[in-house]
């Protein structure tokens, strides 16, 4: 029985998730720190690859893939970042977060959000074939501005085919049906 609105096999089934996508930021918000810690535990438990979904550009309303400096308007390729490439791309916080995951024995990479809200996350899940997403529990009761933008748990549930896990500041996890 496949949940409505999801392709067959998406977000359902037994066994470990091949990719766990975890929302993260530039290290400022404690909710994202708790989300990363929870995702590290989920990825380790499931034997999955961890991909940090950097929402910083979304949170600060900038395009992480601005046109190239040569003025030709070419955009750099959108690809996973490792520690070295994250640092070279001017995202030392991602390099630090990936080092943290590596110290726990996890295979990790980072993906920088392009776009906003549920659509950006859904696109990343599709490109990365993520089967589980770990998000901050605060998404269950978002502030007014996020509700106006449509960045609600219901919207994420509609758009994201992966299983969603919410991580609270105290480290507790809740699976979203």
mmCIF file of C-alpha atoms in Angstrom:
data_model
loop_
_atom_site.group_PDB
_atom_site.id
_atom_site.type_symbol
_atom_site.label_atom_id
_atom_site.label_comp_id
_atom_site.label_asym_id
_atom_site.label_seq_id
_atom_site.Cartn_x
_atom_site.Cartn_y
_atom_site.Cartn_z
ATOM 1 C CA UNK A 1 0.000 0.000 0.000
ATOM 2 C CA UNK A 2 1.718 3.176 -1.247
ATOM 3 C CA UNK A 3 0.833 6.483 0.469
ATOM 4 C CA UNK A 4 -1.071 8.881 -1.793
ATOM 5 C CA UNK A 5 1.050 11.325 -3.766
ATOM 6 C CA UNK A 6 4.207 9.245 -3.518
ATOM 7 C CA UNK A 7 5.793 7.147 -6.230
ATOM 8 C CA UNK A 8 5.956 3.415 -5.556
ATOM 9 C CA UNK A 9 8.861 2.582 -3.269
ATOM 10 C CA UNK A 10 9.464 6.171 -2.163
ATOM 11 C CA UNK A 11 9.803 6.529 1.573
ATOM 12 C CA UNK A 12 8.378 3.092 2.279
ATOM 13 C CA UNK A 13 9.755 -0.359 2.803
ATOM 14 C CA UNK A 14 11.962 -2.138 5.271
ATOM 15 C CA UNK A 15 15.694 -1.832 5.604
ATOM 16 C CA UNK A 16 18.102 1.044 5.995
ATOM 17 C CA UNK A 17 17.908 4.315 4.148
ATOM 18 C CA UNK A 18 20.737 4.591 1.632
ATOM 19 C CA UNK A 19 20.880 8.376 2.129
ATOM 20 C CA UNK A 20 19.842 10.382 5.166
ATOM 21 C CA UNK A 21 19.405 14.067 4.343
ATOM 22 C CA UNK A 22 19.728 16.394 7.334
ATOM 23 C CA UNK A 23 18.763 20.049 7.355
ATOM 24 C CA UNK A 24 21.586 22.254 8.589
ATOM 25 C CA UNK A 25 22.576 25.911 8.726
ATOM 26 C CA UNK A 26 25.739 27.915 9.251
ATOM 27 C CA UNK A 27 26.021 26.677 12.825
ATOM 28 C CA UNK A 28 24.104 29.529 14.450
ATOM 29 C CA UNK A 29 20.706 27.996 15.253
ATOM 30 C CA UNK A 30 20.625 25.383 18.071
ATOM 31 C CA UNK A 31 17.676 23.673 16.353
ATOM 32 C CA UNK A 32 19.915 22.761 13.422
ATOM 33 C CA UNK A 33 22.690 21.603 15.735
ATOM 34 C CA UNK A 34 20.210 19.234 17.381
ATOM 35 C CA UNK A 35 19.003 18.140 13.936
ATOM 36 C CA UNK A 36 22.564 17.326 12.834
ATOM 37 C CA UNK A 37 23.269 15.355 15.991
ATOM 38 C CA UNK A 38 20.073 13.372 15.515
ATOM 39 C CA UNK A 39 20.881 12.757 11.853
ATOM 40 C CA UNK A 40 24.356 11.492 12.770
ATOM 41 C CA UNK A 41 22.696 8.932 15.065
ATOM 42 C CA UNK A 42 20.069 7.949 12.464
ATOM 43 C CA UNK A 43 22.685 7.544 9.707
ATOM 44 C CA UNK A 44 24.917 5.457 11.996
ATOM 45 C CA UNK A 45 22.006 3.273 13.110
ATOM 46 C CA UNK A 46 20.824 2.722 9.516
ATOM 47 C CA UNK A 47 24.280 2.374 7.966
ATOM 48 C CA UNK A 48 23.392 5.216 5.600
ATOM 49 C CA UNK A 49 25.338 7.967 3.908
ATOM 50 C CA UNK A 50 24.738 11.361 5.515
ATOM 51 C CA UNK A 51 24.094 14.411 3.349
ATOM 52 C CA UNK A 52 23.848 17.775 5.088
ATOM 53 C CA UNK A 53 21.251 19.976 3.364
ATOM 54 C CA UNK A 54 22.587 23.493 3.887
ATOM 55 C CA UNK A 55 19.609 25.815 4.241
ATOM 56 C CA UNK A 56 21.770 28.899 4.879
ATOM 57 C CA UNK A 57 21.169 30.412 1.423
ATOM 58 C CA UNK A 58 17.442 29.845 1.866
ATOM 59 C CA UNK A 59 17.451 31.352 5.337
ATOM 60 C CA UNK A 60 19.386 34.421 4.186
ATOM 61 C CA UNK A 61 17.582 34.723 0.814
ATOM 62 C CA UNK A 62 20.666 34.436 -1.389
ATOM 63 C CA UNK A 63 21.351 32.271 -4.424
ATOM 64 C CA UNK A 64 24.246 29.889 -3.693
ATOM 65 C CA UNK A 65 24.793 29.404 -7.410
ATOM 66 C CA UNK A 66 25.274 33.004 -8.502
ATOM 67 C CA UNK A 67 26.581 33.612 -12.042
ATOM 68 C CA UNK A 68 30.283 33.023 -12.548
ATOM 69 C CA UNK A 69 32.682 35.930 -12.054
ATOM 70 C CA UNK A 70 33.601 35.894 -15.746
ATOM 71 C CA UNK A 71 30.352 37.690 -16.526
ATOM 72 C CA UNK A 72 29.237 34.993 -18.958
ATOM 73 C CA UNK A 73 26.350 34.119 -16.679
ATOM 74 C CA UNK A 74 27.404 30.488 -16.439
ATOM 75 C CA UNK A 75 26.428 28.817 -13.200
ATOM 76 C CA UNK A 76 28.682 26.348 -11.420
ATOM 77 C CA UNK A 77 27.575 22.722 -11.367
ATOM 78 C CA UNK A 78 25.354 21.704 -8.508
ATOM 79 C CA UNK A 79 27.048 18.827 -6.797
ATOM 80 C CA UNK A 80 27.812 17.326 -3.431
ATOM 81 C CA UNK A 81 30.527 19.003 -1.399
ATOM 82 C CA UNK A 82 33.102 17.190 0.692
ATOM 83 C CA UNK A 83 35.147 18.788 3.485
ATOM 84 C CA UNK A 84 37.722 20.238 1.123
ATOM 85 C CA UNK A 85 35.291 21.550 -1.491
ATOM 86 C CA UNK A 86 33.009 23.000 1.185
ATOM 87 C CA UNK A 87 35.918 24.924 2.634
ATOM 88 C CA UNK A 88 37.066 26.120 -0.792
ATOM 89 C CA UNK A 89 33.491 27.178 -1.605
ATOM 90 C CA UNK A 90 33.539 29.556 1.358
ATOM 91 C CA UNK A 91 31.462 27.308 3.617
ATOM 92 C CA UNK A 92 33.874 26.422 6.428
ATOM 93 C CA UNK A 93 30.951 25.611 8.740
ATOM 94 C CA UNK A 94 30.004 22.733 6.400
ATOM 95 C CA UNK A 95 33.594 21.487 6.413
ATOM 96 C CA UNK A 96 33.487 21.496 10.216
ATOM 97 C CA UNK A 97 30.140 19.694 10.292
ATOM 98 C CA UNK A 98 31.394 17.078 7.821
ATOM 99 C CA UNK A 99 34.533 16.580 9.923
ATOM 100 C CA UNK A 100 32.265 16.023 12.929
ATOM 101 C CA UNK A 101 30.361 13.326 10.998
ATOM 102 C CA UNK A 102 33.646 11.753 9.867
ATOM 103 C CA UNK A 103 34.864 11.541 13.472
ATOM 104 C CA UNK A 104 31.769 9.448 14.160
ATOM 105 C CA UNK A 105 32.693 7.102 11.296
ATOM 106 C CA UNK A 106 30.029 8.397 8.922
ATOM 107 C CA UNK A 107 30.392 8.874 5.200
ATOM 108 C CA UNK A 108 29.178 12.419 4.659
ATOM 109 C CA UNK A 109 28.706 15.119 2.068
ATOM 110 C CA UNK A 110 26.839 18.421 1.830
ATOM 111 C CA UNK A 111 24.307 19.872 -0.590
ATOM 112 C CA UNK A 112 23.584 23.598 -0.720
ATOM 113 C CA UNK A 113 19.897 24.469 -1.029
ATOM 114 C CA UNK A 114 18.784 26.097 -4.221
ATOM 115 C CA UNK A 115 15.342 27.557 -3.922
ATOM 116 C CA UNK A 116 13.191 27.695 -0.842
ATOM 117 C CA UNK A 117 11.041 25.556 1.392
ATOM 118 C CA UNK A 118 9.459 22.226 0.582
ATOM 119 C CA UNK A 119 10.204 22.477 -3.146
ATOM 120 C CA UNK A 120 13.951 22.885 -2.580
ATOM 121 C CA UNK A 121 14.039 19.998 -0.127
ATOM 122 C CA UNK A 122 11.943 17.775 -2.398
ATOM 123 C CA UNK A 123 14.251 18.537 -5.338
ATOM 124 C CA UNK A 124 17.323 17.640 -3.277
ATOM 125 C CA UNK A 125 15.712 14.405 -2.106
ATOM 126 C CA UNK A 126 14.960 13.461 -5.686
ATOM 127 C CA UNK A 127 18.438 14.291 -7.010
ATOM 128 C CA UNK A 128 20.181 12.579 -4.091
ATOM 129 C CA UNK A 129 17.746 9.659 -3.842
ATOM 130 C CA UNK A 130 17.297 10.355 -0.132
ATOM 131 C CA UNK A 131 15.013 7.974 1.681
ATOM 132 C CA UNK A 132 14.959 9.799 5.015
ATOM 133 C CA UNK A 133 15.038 13.485 5.929
ATOM 134 C CA UNK A 134 15.793 14.801 9.413
ATOM 135 C CA UNK A 135 14.317 18.239 10.109
ATOM 136 C CA UNK A 136 14.038 20.445 13.202
ATOM 137 C CA UNK A 137 10.956 19.685 15.327
ATOM 138 C CA UNK A 138 10.178 23.405 15.323
ATOM 139 C CA UNK A 139 8.827 22.817 11.805
ATOM 140 C CA UNK A 140 5.732 21.311 13.452
ATOM 141 C CA UNK A 141 4.866 24.757 14.853
ATOM 142 C CA UNK A 142 6.525 27.262 12.530
ATOM 143 C CA UNK A 143 6.499 31.018 13.116
ATOM 144 C CA UNK A 144 4.000 33.151 11.204
ATOM 145 C CA UNK A 145 6.445 34.128 8.449
ATOM 146 C CA UNK A 146 7.123 30.459 7.625
ATOM 147 C CA UNK A 147 3.405 29.657 7.616
ATOM 148 C CA UNK A 148 2.826 32.543 5.196
ATOM 149 C CA UNK A 149 5.629 31.241 2.947
ATOM 150 C CA UNK A 150 4.117 27.752 3.045
ATOM 151 C CA UNK A 151 7.046 26.285 4.982
ATOM 152 C CA UNK A 152 4.891 24.064 7.169
ATOM 153 C CA UNK A 153 5.167 20.418 8.120
ATOM 154 C CA UNK A 154 2.058 19.684 6.033
ATOM 155 C CA UNK A 155 3.692 21.262 2.974
ATOM 156 C CA UNK A 156 6.895 19.268 3.502
ATOM 157 C CA UNK A 157 4.854 16.074 3.890
ATOM 158 C CA UNK A 158 3.030 16.746 0.615
ATOM 159 C CA UNK A 159 6.195 17.491 -1.394
ATOM 160 C CA UNK A 160 8.857 15.219 0.119
ATOM 161 C CA UNK A 161 8.601 11.545 -0.757
ATOM 162 C CA UNK A 162 11.239 10.515 1.807
ATOM 163 C CA UNK A 163 10.421 9.496 5.364
ATOM 164 C CA UNK A 164 10.536 12.559 7.615
ATOM 165 C CA UNK A 165 11.990 12.497 11.120
ATOM 166 C CA UNK A 166 11.734 15.533 13.398
ATOM 167 C CA UNK A 167 14.534 16.213 15.895
ATOM 168 C CA UNK A 168 13.855 18.214 19.041
ATOM 169 C CA UNK A 169 16.395 20.283 20.990
ATOM 170 C CA UNK A 170 16.518 17.590 23.686
ATOM 171 C CA UNK A 171 17.569 14.961 21.135
ATOM 172 C CA UNK A 172 14.224 13.210 20.927
ATOM 173 C CA UNK A 173 13.039 12.026 17.536
ATOM 174 C CA UNK A 174 9.540 11.758 16.097
ATOM 175 C CA UNK A 175 8.635 9.973 12.894
ATOM 176 C CA UNK A 176 6.100 11.819 10.732
ATOM 177 C CA UNK A 177 3.361 9.697 9.221
#
